[in-house]
Amino acid sequence: GLDRGAKGQISTFSSFISAVSPKKEAAENRSSPAHLVFPNIKNVREQPPICLDVRQKQRTSMDASSSEMKAPVLPEPILPIQPKTVKDFQEDVEKVKSSGDWKAVHDFYLTTFDSFPELNAAFKKDATASFNTIEDSGINGKFVNAVYDTLLNTPQDVQKTVLKGIINSLLREWKGPRTKDDLRAYFILLQNPQFNNTSTYVIYAHLLRQIATLVEADHHFLVHWFKKQYSRLSQKRFKQLVERLLQFISLRLFPAKPEEFPPITKCSWWIPSAAKVLALLNTANNLVHPPLIPYTDFYNSTLDHIDLMEEYHTWQNFGNSHRFSFCQYPFVISVAAKKIIIQRDSEQQMINIARQSLVDKVSRRQRPDMNILFLNMKVRRTHLVSDSLDELTRKRADLKKKLKVTFVGEAGLDMGGLTKEWFLLLIRQIFHPDYGMFTYHKDSHCHWFSSFKCDNYSEFRLVGILMGLAVYNSITLDIRFPPCCYKKLLSPPIIPSDQNIPVGICNVTVDDLCQIMPELAHGLSELLSHEGNVEEDFYSTFQVFQEEFGIIKSYNLKPGGDKISVTNQNRKEYVQLYTDFLLNKSIYKQFAAFYYGFHSVCASNALMLLRPEEVEILVCGSPDLDMHALQRSTQYDGYAKTDLTIKYFWDVVLGFPLDLQKKLLHFTTGSDRVPVGGMADLNFKISKNETSTNCLPVAHTCFNQLCLPPYKSKKDLKQKLIIGISNSEGFGLE
């Protein structure tokens, strides 16, 4: 965007630096860091890396910081007189269209970007006010946007003037304590669209570094200013800011023209600085409900092409040291990349466990059996849950081995398909309403834990183990838990060493309840917004009533709750306690068993990289089917995609309703969900079956392969396909 306006190219940063007058710096009694003033861009001196504040064993978020946090208040400097108003600037721009004279606009940019005080004078709503609060930066955001929008269309000398001014400002402000006016200046400069151009990256890097090395209290201010300004003005501009930083990281990792940048060894602080600033924007995004942009917009797909395991091991080994790893900023790593990390970490654990089993056998001078390398499950279809529970209980030490399933009495060799079917049938049976472990809520189309008390919660542990095994063995499950479940599953992400510490307890809100029981959540929201007398109109106390096996039982939300009326003053407390009771306390034992079951398989620091939404995708895959994408990625054996049978097949499948498309997917892959990488990750194959056209299609679920006879008509193909996919359970001959 920098080559719009006047002709010519922006010169390199080194030429800008040489244009800065040393006499001017001396006159202002400023000492500039020597590493910024250099004749050759490739000889820039390396600066020490920024101090990273991401812990290895405990991920903390800036949104947990107290809103009362204050940076040390320094005396505000006397600002220059505000040069122009928004109206004055816009009038000057309009005059340019008729006269072609940019002098007035050029002078404005020359003055405004010459120093931090000038920036504050130009863009502060009130030049005399201090604005030392996190709630209001005091910046006229619309004026900033107007100035930057115009900048991209100005002549080249005007754009160079701005960049020279930014260099001067950064040189002056490199050392010394920060005031709120300095923070405002950083806040304004970070939004400069000139930094989309790689020729400005050296300047951009120094700006990012100065922001990254601010104290935590200053970061707290910036986070809230970003939240306030962009939620009020433009989510699109916020996304552009994020994309600019992601592009900066990508091009530093894989430069199109390496000669444009200093060697990576000379500027190793570039990427850590950008990642730190991205973390501030991510925190601001998470503070807004709903977020300004989806969390997936922070993903950097370029990271899918680096050595992720090296990043993970660096994070594991060095933790909170000065050794940078992208795993310290997991929000930039895509869920597909995280899946690779988890899979490889799981594979390594499997190998270690299997190797230890083999060594133990040899050390006891016993003959090794290849079965010791696997978690072998032998179950009867007629006793699926009880057999599975018994097997997993007996083989608890083998949970981290590769899973293999055998159905008793069936001649099936498990190459992956039987494992998938075992998961599917077991989940379907456990979640059946008659089983009583989970309640299905029709309004939200999801399951939730039954609050009924029982003597043994081992079956809840079994469900947790199943989910863990699914992630561990890269199997997608058709489980419909609300997002709140996965938030609880990561609370905490690592099993605490102290068994007295509660697990599966997280902060819950009415929004979380709405995902499960929307009608009840709506009623509680009406209670909160009721304008009349709550005590007289609702006549409620701090009690909850639940039906258990036909008997109505009451539970106090707080001591003496049956005698405490809900009033206008305490209704927020009532709603919070009510929500916490339903989603945490009433199901604590059930969920704790489920939590320990999941983590008995998936105990790994890799879980700390995941958001709750990402755990859900890893466990369940996506329910959204794109059959056109499946058609594009399908491979053929014995057929060509132009063959008449294949054309008939896709005409039929693309015309299927969703339920038949899901049956087809389940018939051929063992699951009706789409994996993390999309349809392309299925490696779906259609093979020619040289049998009679009277035969039904055959599937090899372990290879995601459909064997299709060469049917002569579309009608015949459709009829045989529907019969095949609608009667697909079982393995072997009866």
XYZ file of C-alpha atoms in Angstrom:
734
model
C 0.000 0.000 0.000
C 3.025 2.282 0.197
C 3.546 2.686 -3.534
C 0.226 4.442 -4.078
C 0.206 8.180 -4.772
C 3.405 9.564 -6.184
C 5.680 7.513 -8.385
C 8.822 5.793 -7.166
C 9.667 3.391 -4.397
C 10.209 4.052 -0.727
C 13.886 3.908 0.027
C 15.319 1.475 2.536
C 15.451 2.120 6.254
C 19.188 2.718 6.150
C 18.701 5.689 3.846
C 16.098 7.080 6.231
C 18.495 6.727 9.128
C 21.228 8.558 7.244
C 18.782 11.359 6.540
C 18.209 12.019 10.231
C 20.254 15.046 11.200
C 22.767 14.355 13.969
C 22.820 18.079 14.736
C 19.128 18.043 15.465
C 19.597 15.192 17.926
C 22.445 16.982 19.635
C 20.433 20.169 19.926
C 17.771 18.279 21.791
C 20.356 16.746 24.161
C 19.243 13.238 23.287
C 21.570 10.262 23.153
C 20.434 7.756 20.557
C 21.298 4.068 20.855
C 24.175 3.309 18.528
C 22.540 0.123 17.305
C 19.790 2.129 15.618
C 22.075 4.385 13.631
C 23.902 2.317 11.082
C 25.011 2.789 7.495
C 24.198 -0.725 6.368
C 21.002 -2.571 7.264
C 22.791 -5.937 7.345
C 25.219 -4.837 10.063
C 22.632 -4.030 12.708
C 23.806 -5.087 16.145
C 21.765 -7.785 17.844
C 19.781 -6.620 20.859
C 19.080 -8.847 23.854
C 15.817 -10.772 23.609
C 12.796 -9.455 25.411
C 11.843 -11.039 28.686
C 9.099 -13.578 28.025
C 6.422 -13.905 30.669
C 4.797 -17.152 29.572
C 5.173 -19.920 32.143
C 5.751 -23.540 31.241
C 3.508 -25.057 33.858
C 0.886 -22.371 34.247
C -0.611 -20.348 31.427
C -1.718 -16.963 32.650
C -3.766 -14.412 30.819
C -3.549 -10.674 31.137
C -7.308 -10.518 31.434
C -6.834 -11.942 34.925
C -4.999 -8.780 35.927
C -6.821 -6.530 38.300
C -8.521 -3.586 36.670
C -7.205 -1.539 39.587
C -3.600 -2.065 38.469
C -1.909 1.263 37.895
C 1.425 2.107 36.385
C 3.518 4.560 38.396
C 2.020 7.950 37.597
C 4.669 10.255 36.227
C 4.183 13.977 35.680
C 2.622 14.618 32.285
C 4.806 16.732 29.981
C 3.596 20.058 28.628
C 2.198 19.331 25.179
C 2.515 21.505 22.091
C -0.550 23.349 20.902
C -2.914 21.129 18.926
C -2.090 21.917 15.271
C -5.395 20.996 13.603
C -8.809 19.583 14.223
C -10.318 16.708 12.247
C -12.337 19.240 10.264
C -9.257 21.351 9.478
C -7.369 18.300 8.244
C -10.217 17.096 6.064
C -10.567 20.575 4.551
C -6.854 20.606 3.701
C -7.210 17.222 1.997
C -10.176 18.480 -0.031
C -8.180 21.520 -1.175
C -5.464 19.210 -2.496
C -7.962 17.652 -4.913
C -8.532 20.999 -6.601
C -5.118 22.660 -6.240
C -2.753 19.686 -6.232
C -0.720 21.459 -3.546
C 0.222 19.078 -0.707
C 2.150 21.639 1.363
C -0.425 22.071 4.153
C -0.949 18.319 4.488
C 2.809 17.690 4.288
C 3.440 20.216 7.069
C 0.815 18.517 9.243
C 2.485 15.104 8.882
C 5.943 16.654 9.351
C 4.918 18.226 12.643
C 2.656 15.492 13.993
C 5.014 12.523 13.626
C 8.163 14.362 14.692
C 7.848 13.419 18.373
C 5.657 11.738 20.937
C 4.458 15.077 22.409
C 3.403 16.217 18.923
C 1.501 12.959 18.369
C -0.375 13.499 21.614
C -1.078 17.120 20.761
C -2.542 16.129 17.402
C -4.687 13.174 18.415
C -5.674 13.734 22.032
C -9.320 14.645 22.468
C -8.296 17.214 25.047
C -4.650 18.275 25.000
C -4.838 19.476 28.619
C -6.378 16.309 30.105
C -4.157 13.530 31.494
C -6.423 10.488 30.811
C -4.583 8.259 33.275
C -7.242 5.522 33.286
C -7.547 2.200 31.535
C -11.088 3.005 30.468
C -10.215 5.834 28.084
C -6.992 6.416 26.169
C -8.081 9.957 25.409
C -7.262 9.444 21.727
C -9.528 10.624 18.949
C -9.704 7.317 17.078
C -11.634 8.691 14.125
C -8.984 11.359 13.576
C -6.213 8.724 13.691
C -8.053 6.609 11.116
C -8.622 9.610 8.828
C -4.948 10.597 8.963
C -3.727 7.066 8.210
C -6.292 6.494 5.450
C -5.123 9.677 3.742
C -1.429 8.871 4.279
C -1.480 5.929 1.860
C -2.586 8.238 -0.954
C -0.071 11.017 -0.364
C 3.075 11.618 -2.449
C 6.174 9.639 -1.653
C 7.964 12.516 0.094
C 5.082 12.861 2.571
C 5.229 9.147 3.409
C 8.993 9.349 3.847
C 8.502 12.321 6.167
C 6.260 10.256 8.425
C 8.750 7.385 8.600
C 11.629 9.752 9.360
C 9.546 11.284 12.130
C 8.834 7.857 13.607
C 12.554 7.072 13.582
C 13.302 10.320 15.419
C 10.585 9.591 17.960
C 11.767 6.047 18.646
C 15.379 7.191 19.005
C 14.422 9.838 21.544
C 12.153 7.575 23.572
C 14.456 4.547 23.665
C 15.501 5.143 27.262
C 13.875 6.661 30.280
C 10.617 6.137 32.196
C 7.351 5.950 30.296
C 4.445 8.338 30.738
C 0.876 7.763 29.612
C 1.585 10.061 26.673
C 4.325 7.645 25.590
C 1.816 4.794 25.733
C -0.632 6.803 23.663
C 2.072 7.449 21.083
C 2.891 3.735 20.838
C -0.821 3.017 20.566
C -1.122 5.451 17.640
C 2.058 4.386 15.817
C 1.174 0.699 15.960
C -1.830 1.403 13.746
C 0.266 2.881 10.924
C -0.640 1.019 7.680
C 2.790 1.829 6.217
C 4.076 -1.137 8.205
C 2.386 -3.466 5.718
C 5.366 -2.850 3.464
C 8.508 -4.915 4.049
C 10.726 -1.875 3.406
C 9.507 -0.470 6.741
C 10.032 -3.657 8.764
C 13.202 -2.491 10.503
C 11.367 0.546 11.866
C 8.356 -1.633 12.708
C 10.563 -4.100 14.579
C 11.999 -1.370 16.803
C 8.514 -0.053 17.534
C 7.353 -3.548 18.474
C 10.380 -4.057 20.680
C 9.775 -0.866 22.607
C 6.141 -1.858 23.164
C 7.070 -5.435 24.097
C 9.541 -4.316 26.779
C 7.085 -2.056 28.582
C 6.281 -3.008 32.159
C 3.236 -5.180 32.836
C 1.152 -2.306 34.171
C 1.674 -0.391 30.913
C 0.668 -3.477 28.932
C -2.477 -3.581 31.032
C -3.374 -0.067 29.888
C -2.714 -0.879 26.231
C -4.863 -4.017 26.368
C -7.859 -2.117 27.694
C -7.350 0.734 25.241
C -7.364 -1.718 22.338
C -10.487 -3.347 23.718
C -12.236 -0.002 24.120
C -11.257 1.614 20.841
C -11.832 -1.290 18.480
C -15.066 -2.500 20.035
C -16.341 1.034 19.535
C -14.904 1.827 16.107
C -13.942 -0.939 13.738
C -13.441 -4.656 14.113
C -12.090 -4.672 10.554
C -9.206 -2.401 11.565
C -8.457 -4.633 14.543
C -8.215 -7.617 12.219
C -5.889 -5.656 9.916
C -3.661 -4.909 12.899
C -3.488 -8.621 13.759
C -2.858 -9.635 10.140
C -0.024 -7.086 9.864
C 1.760 -8.681 12.822
C 1.175 -12.211 11.533
C 2.560 -11.218 8.143
C 5.598 -9.666 9.832
C 6.325 -12.975 11.599
C 5.742 -15.034 8.437
C 8.023 -12.923 6.256
C 10.735 -12.883 8.910
C 10.598 -16.707 9.016
C 10.365 -17.155 5.236
C 11.414 -13.912 3.493
C 10.599 -13.621 -0.191
C 13.707 -11.442 -0.575
C 16.170 -12.307 2.207
C 18.410 -9.383 1.246
C 15.690 -6.967 2.435
C 16.238 -7.903 6.077
C 19.205 -8.214 8.416
C 20.357 -11.821 8.966
C 18.115 -13.681 11.415
C 21.065 -14.069 13.803
C 21.361 -10.273 13.984
C 17.710 -9.639 14.810
C 16.561 -12.638 16.798
C 14.395 -10.304 18.881
C 12.069 -9.431 15.961
C 9.718 -12.401 16.252
C 9.569 -12.485 20.100
C 8.678 -8.777 20.075
C 5.905 -9.272 17.511
C 4.569 -12.303 19.402
C 4.422 -10.299 22.623
C 2.445 -7.494 20.983
C 0.140 -10.078 19.412
C -0.439 -11.453 22.909
C -1.671 -8.017 24.008
C -4.127 -7.928 21.101
C -5.251 -11.491 21.827
C -5.937 -10.606 25.443
C -7.920 -7.542 24.366
C -9.911 -9.713 21.972
C -10.729 -12.207 24.735
C -11.976 -9.436 27.027
C -14.757 -8.548 24.591
C -17.924 -10.667 24.487
C -18.419 -11.680 21.795
C -14.769 -11.331 20.670
C -13.853 -8.664 18.124
C -12.617 -11.365 15.743
C -12.706 -15.200 15.917
C -9.815 -16.786 17.808
C -8.886 -18.580 14.584
C -7.922 -15.219 13.036
C -4.831 -15.259 15.275
C -3.607 -18.512 13.704
C -0.434 -18.213 11.657
C -0.554 -20.963 9.028
C 3.135 -20.366 8.250
C 3.966 -22.122 11.524
C 2.551 -25.356 10.077
C 5.753 -25.506 8.009
C 8.346 -25.148 10.774
C 9.727 -27.836 13.087
C 6.883 -27.855 15.609
C 8.390 -30.552 17.793
C 11.566 -28.532 18.176
C 9.385 -25.619 19.318
C 7.545 -27.922 21.723
C 10.729 -29.438 23.175
C 12.262 -25.977 23.573
C 9.181 -24.926 25.520
C 9.309 -28.111 27.597
C 13.007 -27.815 28.410
C 13.471 -24.080 28.895
C 10.056 -22.939 30.090
C 10.259 -19.357 31.342
C 13.857 -18.739 30.295
C 14.975 -16.335 27.571
C 14.762 -19.106 24.976
C 11.852 -18.218 22.690
C 9.295 -20.769 21.486
C 6.007 -20.264 19.671
C 4.478 -22.652 22.217
C 4.738 -19.785 24.693
C 2.119 -18.059 22.529
C -0.167 -20.982 21.598
C -2.924 -18.742 20.217
C -0.873 -18.299 17.003
C -0.571 -22.064 16.435
C -3.432 -23.552 14.407
C -5.435 -26.473 15.761
C -4.068 -28.611 12.900
C -0.503 -27.824 14.024
C -1.414 -28.506 17.659
C -2.850 -31.840 16.606
C 0.519 -32.723 15.053
C 2.292 -31.818 18.302
C -0.133 -33.887 20.382
C 0.035 -36.851 17.995
C 3.824 -36.925 17.953
C 3.998 -36.452 21.695
C 1.497 -39.316 22.054
C 3.474 -41.517 19.653
C 6.645 -40.894 21.637
C 4.874 -41.829 24.874
C 3.508 -44.982 23.187
C 6.997 -45.941 22.027
C 8.473 -45.349 25.488
C 5.784 -47.437 27.221
C 6.070 -50.266 24.664
C 9.870 -50.242 24.887
C 9.727 -50.460 28.685
C 7.326 -53.424 28.469
C 9.693 -55.173 26.070
C 12.719 -54.501 28.283
C 10.856 -55.842 31.332
C 10.058 -59.076 29.472
C 13.637 -59.552 28.334
C 15.083 -58.747 31.760
C 12.902 -61.515 33.241
C 14.142 -63.866 30.491
C 10.643 -64.260 29.132
C 9.858 -64.664 25.477
C 8.695 -61.311 24.056
C 5.176 -61.253 22.684
C 4.240 -58.548 20.194
C 0.895 -58.169 21.957
C 2.640 -56.433 24.853
C 3.191 -53.482 22.538
C -0.558 -52.802 22.292
C -3.576 -52.071 24.439
C -5.571 -55.135 23.393
C -9.317 -54.949 24.011
C -11.429 -58.116 23.679
C -15.121 -57.361 24.076
C -18.486 -58.962 23.371
C -21.070 -56.953 21.495
C -23.758 -58.140 23.913
C -21.788 -56.893 26.955
C -20.009 -53.966 25.387
C -19.937 -51.495 28.306
C -19.152 -53.973 31.084
C -16.470 -55.764 29.059
C -14.864 -52.478 28.048
C -14.862 -51.216 31.635
C -13.323 -54.461 32.904
C -10.643 -54.473 30.199
C -9.657 -50.846 30.748
C -9.580 -51.317 34.527
C -7.352 -54.396 34.289
C -5.051 -52.804 31.701
C -4.749 -49.351 33.239
C -0.963 -49.480 32.880
C -1.316 -50.021 29.108
C -3.552 -47.042 28.290
C -0.723 -45.226 26.528
C -0.086 -48.090 24.133
C -1.530 -48.330 20.639
C -5.165 -49.463 20.838
C -6.378 -52.670 19.146
C -9.917 -54.041 19.445
C -11.275 -57.555 18.884
C -14.962 -58.424 18.950
C -15.296 -61.931 20.412
C -16.571 -64.431 17.851
C -15.871 -62.216 14.828
C -13.118 -62.798 12.282
C -11.936 -59.234 12.100
C -8.297 -58.135 12.164
C -8.137 -54.604 13.566
C -6.335 -52.316 11.138
C -8.195 -49.309 12.508
C -11.763 -50.010 11.438
C -12.717 -52.164 14.448
C -11.299 -49.558 16.801
C -13.454 -46.887 15.195
C -16.559 -49.112 15.411
C -15.871 -49.928 19.076
C -15.747 -46.238 19.902
C -18.927 -45.501 17.967
C -21.011 -48.319 19.475
C -19.750 -47.751 23.011
C -20.433 -44.019 22.931
C -23.886 -44.606 21.446
C -24.783 -47.041 24.223
C -23.396 -44.998 27.114
C -25.150 -41.835 25.989
C -28.524 -43.520 25.463
C -31.151 -41.894 27.727
C -32.106 -45.274 29.209
C -28.580 -45.672 30.544
C -29.062 -42.699 32.883
C -25.499 -41.337 32.906
C -26.228 -38.310 30.748
C -29.277 -36.170 30.093
C -30.043 -35.098 26.552
C -31.376 -31.541 26.243
C -33.469 -31.200 23.112
C -33.377 -27.387 23.059
C -29.566 -27.281 22.883
C -29.051 -30.680 21.170
C -26.360 -31.662 23.661
C -25.753 -34.047 26.563
C -24.971 -33.079 30.138
C -23.967 -35.062 33.216
C -26.783 -36.507 35.283
C -26.739 -35.149 38.834
C -28.199 -38.353 40.282
C -26.091 -39.654 43.140
C -24.660 -43.162 42.841
C -22.223 -45.437 44.660
C -19.808 -45.959 41.776
C -18.667 -43.338 39.291
C -16.355 -45.680 37.377
C -18.448 -45.477 34.207
C -17.921 -41.712 34.096
C -14.219 -42.446 34.330
C -14.670 -44.837 31.400
C -16.143 -42.046 29.269
C -13.169 -39.848 30.144
C -10.784 -42.652 29.177
C -12.643 -43.106 25.889
C -12.252 -39.424 25.054
C -8.581 -39.569 25.985
C -8.013 -42.676 23.872
C -9.778 -40.989 20.951
C -7.400 -38.015 21.074
C -4.426 -40.302 21.715
C -5.291 -42.571 18.768
C -6.567 -39.825 16.426
C -10.177 -41.047 16.397
C -13.082 -38.596 16.102
C -16.123 -39.270 18.287
C -19.761 -38.332 17.847
C -20.118 -36.783 21.313
C -22.302 -33.737 21.834
C -21.044 -31.988 24.939
C -21.454 -28.196 25.316
C -18.334 -25.978 25.128
C -18.487 -25.554 28.909
C -17.520 -29.244 29.293
C -14.187 -28.701 27.554
C -13.503 -25.593 29.613
C -13.965 -27.701 32.740
C -11.793 -30.453 31.246
C -8.882 -27.983 31.104
C -9.401 -26.767 34.682
C -6.561 -27.328 35.308
C -4.903 -28.625 32.102
C -2.470 -30.727 34.162
C -3.551 -33.001 37.030
C -2.501 -31.285 40.283
C -0.004 -33.141 42.451
C -2.115 -32.380 45.533
C -5.139 -34.708 45.407
C -7.076 -32.333 47.686
C -7.190 -29.671 44.999
C -10.582 -29.788 43.244
C -10.594 -30.512 39.514
C -13.079 -29.716 36.777
C -14.188 -26.504 38.504
C -14.199 -23.340 36.410
C -15.846 -19.951 36.414
C -19.241 -20.304 34.765
C -21.771 -17.738 33.625
C -25.342 -17.588 32.374
C -23.886 -17.782 28.853
C -22.419 -21.205 29.700
C -25.764 -22.329 31.093
C -27.495 -21.097 27.935
C -25.469 -23.595 25.882
C -27.118 -26.427 27.843
C -30.443 -25.172 29.215
C -31.416 -22.133 27.143
C -34.880 -21.725 28.676
C -33.569 -21.717 32.239
C -30.776 -19.312 31.273
C -33.340 -17.015 29.666
C -35.364 -17.028 32.881
C -32.309 -16.117 34.968
C -31.443 -13.315 32.527
C -34.966 -11.931 32.905
C -34.509 -12.028 36.674
C -31.327 -9.963 36.342
C -32.974 -7.386 34.091
C -36.305 -7.210 35.941
C -37.180 -3.603 36.755
C -39.816 -4.314 39.390
C -39.552 -5.702 42.916
C -37.754 -9.037 42.543
C -38.641 -10.289 46.021
C -42.386 -9.748 45.560
C -42.622 -10.700 41.884
C -40.463 -13.858 41.854
C -40.851 -14.991 45.472
C -37.659 -17.080 45.357
C -35.095 -18.100 47.951
C -31.489 -19.268 47.675
C -32.597 -22.824 46.964
C -32.548 -25.231 44.030
C -35.093 -28.003 43.526
C -34.246 -31.138 41.533
C -36.128 -34.329 40.781
C -34.242 -37.538 41.511
C -35.987 -40.833 40.772
C -39.405 -39.243 41.148
C -38.572 -37.431 44.396
C -38.186 -33.635 44.574
C -35.106 -32.666 46.583
C -34.015 -29.193 47.646
C -30.475 -27.863 48.003
C -29.394 -24.621 49.638
C -27.163 -22.439 47.474
C -25.602 -20.974 50.629
C -25.943 -21.685 54.368
C -29.506 -20.918 55.423
C -30.448 -20.325 51.798
C -34.023 -21.516 52.317
C -34.569 -18.521 54.588
C -32.864 -15.913 52.358
C -35.124 -14.210 49.823
C -33.857 -13.193 46.391
C -33.982 -9.394 46.156
C -32.918 -6.687 43.738
C -29.739 -6.319 45.769
C -28.628 -9.982 45.894
C -30.015 -11.338 42.600
C -26.602 -11.334 40.890
C -25.224 -13.496 43.688
C -28.243 -15.814 43.384
C -27.806 -16.261 39.624
C -24.082 -16.925 40.014
C -24.610 -19.484 42.804
C -27.442 -21.139 40.862
C -25.298 -21.449 37.724
C -22.301 -22.688 39.703
C -24.464 -25.302 41.428
C -25.847 -26.704 38.172
C -22.572 -26.749 36.228
C -20.040 -27.418 38.996
C -21.199 -28.517 42.437
C -24.152 -30.801 41.641
C -22.074 -32.932 39.255
C -18.667 -32.644 40.912
C -18.096 -36.373 41.594
C -19.314 -37.369 38.141
C -17.152 -34.824 36.371
C -14.102 -35.457 38.582
C -14.205 -39.148 37.573
C -14.583 -38.091 33.932
C -11.678 -35.606 34.304
C -9.313 -38.176 35.838
C -10.251 -40.718 33.160
C -9.403 -38.315 30.346
C -6.127 -37.175 31.896
C -5.050 -40.741 32.751
C -4.569 -41.133 29.001
C -3.795 -37.606 27.829
C -1.544 -36.418 30.649
C 0.711 -34.138 28.625
C 1.882 -30.565 28.709
C 0.677 -30.341 25.113
C -2.851 -29.919 26.524
C -1.747 -26.536 27.861
C -1.547 -25.323 24.272
C -5.250 -25.892 23.649
C -8.316 -23.742 24.005
C -11.530 -25.521 25.112
C -12.923 -25.106 21.587
C -9.852 -26.815 20.170
C -10.187 -29.787 22.526
C -13.745 -30.219 21.261
C -12.543 -30.245 17.643
C -9.818 -32.790 18.424
C -12.256 -35.087 20.230
C -15.299 -34.766 18.008
C -14.072 -33.396 14.728
C -16.446 -31.115 12.894
C -20.077 -32.016 12.142
C -20.076 -29.784 9.067
C -19.776 -31.922 5.946
C -18.486 -30.536 2.667
C -19.073 -33.291 0.131
C -17.728 -31.104 -2.677
C -14.407 -30.941 -0.798
C -14.521 -34.730 -0.415
C -15.117 -35.063 -4.160
C -12.091 -32.872 -4.927
C -9.755 -34.865 -2.673
C -10.964 -38.401 -3.483
C -8.459 -40.849 -4.964
C -9.418 -43.593 -7.433
C -8.165 -47.145 -7.962
C -9.445 -48.872 -11.091
C -11.650 -45.897 -11.877
C -11.028 -42.468 -13.368
C -12.982 -39.483 -12.154
C -14.452 -39.142 -15.664
C -15.914 -42.687 -15.664
C -19.692 -42.930 -15.871
C -20.012 -44.890 -12.598
C -18.063 -42.194 -10.725
C -20.233 -39.451 -12.233
C -23.338 -41.378 -11.160
C -21.868 -41.788 -7.660
C -21.223 -38.089 -7.084
C -24.549 -37.056 -8.590
C -26.252 -39.362 -6.101
C -24.111 -38.428 -3.065
C -24.302 -34.659 -3.618
C -28.080 -35.022 -3.844
C -28.333 -37.007 -0.580
C -29.885 -35.341 2.484
C -27.484 -34.718 5.373
C -28.413 -37.894 7.275
C -27.552 -40.131 4.308
C -24.306 -38.236 3.693
C -23.367 -38.900 7.321
C -24.255 -42.575 6.909
C -22.017 -42.767 3.854
C -19.163 -41.182 5.784
C -19.700 -43.573 8.688
C -19.924 -46.563 6.321
C -16.599 -45.757 4.678
C -14.571 -44.254 7.560
C -16.168 -45.540 10.771
C -17.156 -42.009 11.857
C -19.621 -39.444 10.590
C -17.462 -36.489 11.645
C -14.819 -34.554 9.728
C -11.256 -34.583 11.151
C -9.302 -31.456 12.045
C -7.621 -31.159 8.656
C -10.923 -31.301 6.772
C -12.154 -33.807 4.191
C -8.726 -33.960 2.552
C -7.329 -35.615 5.703
C -9.652 -38.589 5.242
C -7.617 -39.856 2.248
C -10.881 -41.188 0.878
C -10.501 -43.721 -1.942
C -12.995 -45.316 -4.331
C -11.815 -48.660 -5.759
C -13.359 -50.675 -8.548
C -14.921 -53.911 -7.306
C -14.889 -56.416 -10.196
C -17.930 -58.322 -8.965
C -21.495 -58.655 -10.109
C -23.478 -55.429 -10.256
C -26.061 -57.231 -8.114
C -23.670 -56.926 -5.162
C -23.748 -54.108 -2.611
C -20.839 -51.688 -2.141
C -18.144 -52.812 0.322
C -16.097 -50.565 2.639
C -12.716 -50.983 4.327
C -13.057 -48.516 7.185
C -9.452 -48.954 8.284
C -8.340 -47.546 4.929
C -11.297 -45.166 4.336
C -11.910 -47.090 1.135
C -15.159 -47.707 -0.754
C -15.250 -50.655 -3.174
C -17.845 -49.862 -5.789
C -19.083 -52.292 -8.499
C -19.486 -50.748 -11.988
C -23.235 -50.162 -11.815
C -24.870 -49.531 -15.184
C -27.421 -46.914 -14.129
C -27.717 -44.110 -11.597
C -30.928 -45.630 -10.218
C -29.270 -48.980 -9.553
C -26.248 -47.324 -7.917
C -28.440 -45.192 -5.648
C -30.559 -48.151 -4.552
C -27.570 -50.390 -3.750
C -25.664 -47.584 -2.027
C -28.556 -46.670 0.275
C -29.052 -50.335 1.249
C -25.319 -50.688 1.967
C -24.835 -47.572 4.075
C -28.072 -48.132 6.037
C -27.079 -51.634 7.176
C -23.412 -51.234 8.015
C -22.916 -52.473 11.584
C -21.215 -55.753 12.397
C -18.117 -57.505 11.125
C -17.836 -60.992 9.737
C -20.396 -63.682 8.985
C -23.178 -64.842 11.299
